[in-house]
Amino acid sequence: MFAMRLHKPGTPLQWEELPDPIPGPGEIRVKVLACGVCRTDLHVVDGDLTHPQLPVTPGHEIVGRIDALGVGVSTLALGQRVGIPWLGHTCGHCPYCTSHHENLCDHPVFTGYTRDGGYATMAVADARFAFPLGEDGSDIDLAPLLCAGLIGWRSLAKTGDAQKVGLYGFGAAAHIIAQVLVWQKKEVFAFTRPGDTKTQNFAKTLGAKWTGGSDEQPPEPLDAAIIFAPTGSLVPAALKVLRKGGKVVCAGIHMSEIPAFSYDTLWEEREIVSVANLTRQDGLDFLSLAPKIGIRTTTTRYALKDANQALDDLRHGRFDGAAVLVP
Ligand SMILES: [Zn+2]
Ligand SMILES: [Zn+2]
């Protein structure tokens, strides 16, 4: 097999040939058909997330076809197409696992971070954490649903019955969640980097009611805002566009420092919450709903060998929607 591997945070991924992995008990091996490039991969590569397995193969938006089964796998079959997400394994017995909060497990394993992921021609996963994908939809179109879609979905759920929802950072996750919001007959307010009219126009094509820079005030107060960009200064900015009782949801795994702000910015029962990881139920819920909504992902395709270019283009916002690696 071949993989793009990280040996040291802050250095480029390296193209390597490795022995084909053997799935252990309860595991599956897939031929990778496509793997999305998530901002979290950038945080792993840059060293923002500490204690990765090293060397590690990044990538946790894997669409693959099963070509080997470990002992004891009975729920999935050879030849089946599956999705492999960020949540790679949980302990099953900590207080979080036993109270329907496996996303907060005390002893988790994360794909492409603490175990090898999908920037490769093959990947191994715990069968219980892989999602059957069926045969509808292309591999490339489905890949971004596996993290951008799932984390976006979990973030959206945190906004409750909010009708007017702001999205800060209109990348892979927001371009999917905007479609969910429109389908739910809610209103989308898209905030981009100031002056980024290209992304604002992209947001309009997906049904945004209003678009503007993250330094702008929308024409009316919002019920909730989801921050997908890794920028701490957006937290007080987002609080300031909310009505009383509104909520800011921080969807990313890493964010730069949040600057100090005066208490009246939070006052009147505004809330700030974060979203961490996903549960398998989030995945089942979202992946069954996505075809009904008719979500269309906008993707830019890269060869596996060009993973470093894809990450760099993500860092600089050079494409709309999501980047996807195709081995
Ligand atoms: Zn646990
Ligand atoms: Zn991700």
Coordinates of N, CA, C and O and ligand atoms in Angstrom, one line a residue, residues 90-98 102 104-108, ligand 1:
T90 N -14.2 3.7 20.8 CA -14.4 4.2 22.2 C -14.3 3.0 23.1 O -14.4 1.8 22.7
C91 N -14.1 3.3 24.4 CA -13.8 2.2 25.4 C -15.1 1.4 25.7 O -15.0 0.3 26.1
G92 N -16.3 2.1 25.6 CA -17.5 1.4 25.9 C -17.9 1.3 27.4 O -19.0 0.8 27.7
H93 N -17.0 1.7 28.3 CA -17.4 1.5 29.7 C -17.1 2.7 30.6 O -17.4 2.7 31.8
C94 N -16.6 3.8 30.0 CA -16.4 5.0 30.9 C -17.8 5.7 31.1 O -18.8 5.3 30.5
P95 N -17.9 6.7 32.0 CA -19.2 7.3 32.3 C -19.8 8.0 31.0 O -21.0 8.1 31.0
Y96 N -19.0 8.4 30.1 CA -19.5 9.0 28.9 C -20.1 8.0 27.9 O -21.1 8.2 27.4
C97 N -19.3 6.9 27.7 CA -19.8 5.8 26.8 C -21.1 5.2 27.3 O -21.9 4.9 26.5
T98 N -21.2 5.1 28.7 CA -22.4 4.5 29.2 C -23.6 5.4 29.4 O -24.6 5.0 29.9
E102 N -20.7 9.0 23.8 CA -19.4 8.4 23.5 C -18.5 9.4 22.8 O -17.3 9.1 22.7
L104 N -17.5 11.9 24.0 CA -16.6 12.5 25.0 C -15.8 11.4 25.7 O -15.2 11.6 26.8
C105 N -15.8 10.2 25.2 CA -15.1 9.0 25.8 C -13.8 9.4 26.4 O -13.0 10.1 25.8
D106 N -13.5 8.8 27.5 CA -12.2 9.0 28.2 C -11.0 8.4 27.5 O -9.9 8.7 27.7
H107 N -11.3 7.3 26.7 CA -10.2 6.6 26.1 C -10.5 6.3 24.6 O -10.6 5.2 24.2
P108 N -10.6 7.4 23.9 CA -11.0 7.2 22.4 C -9.8 7.0 21.5 O -8.7 7.2 21.9
Ligands
ZN1 ZN -15.5 5.6 26.9

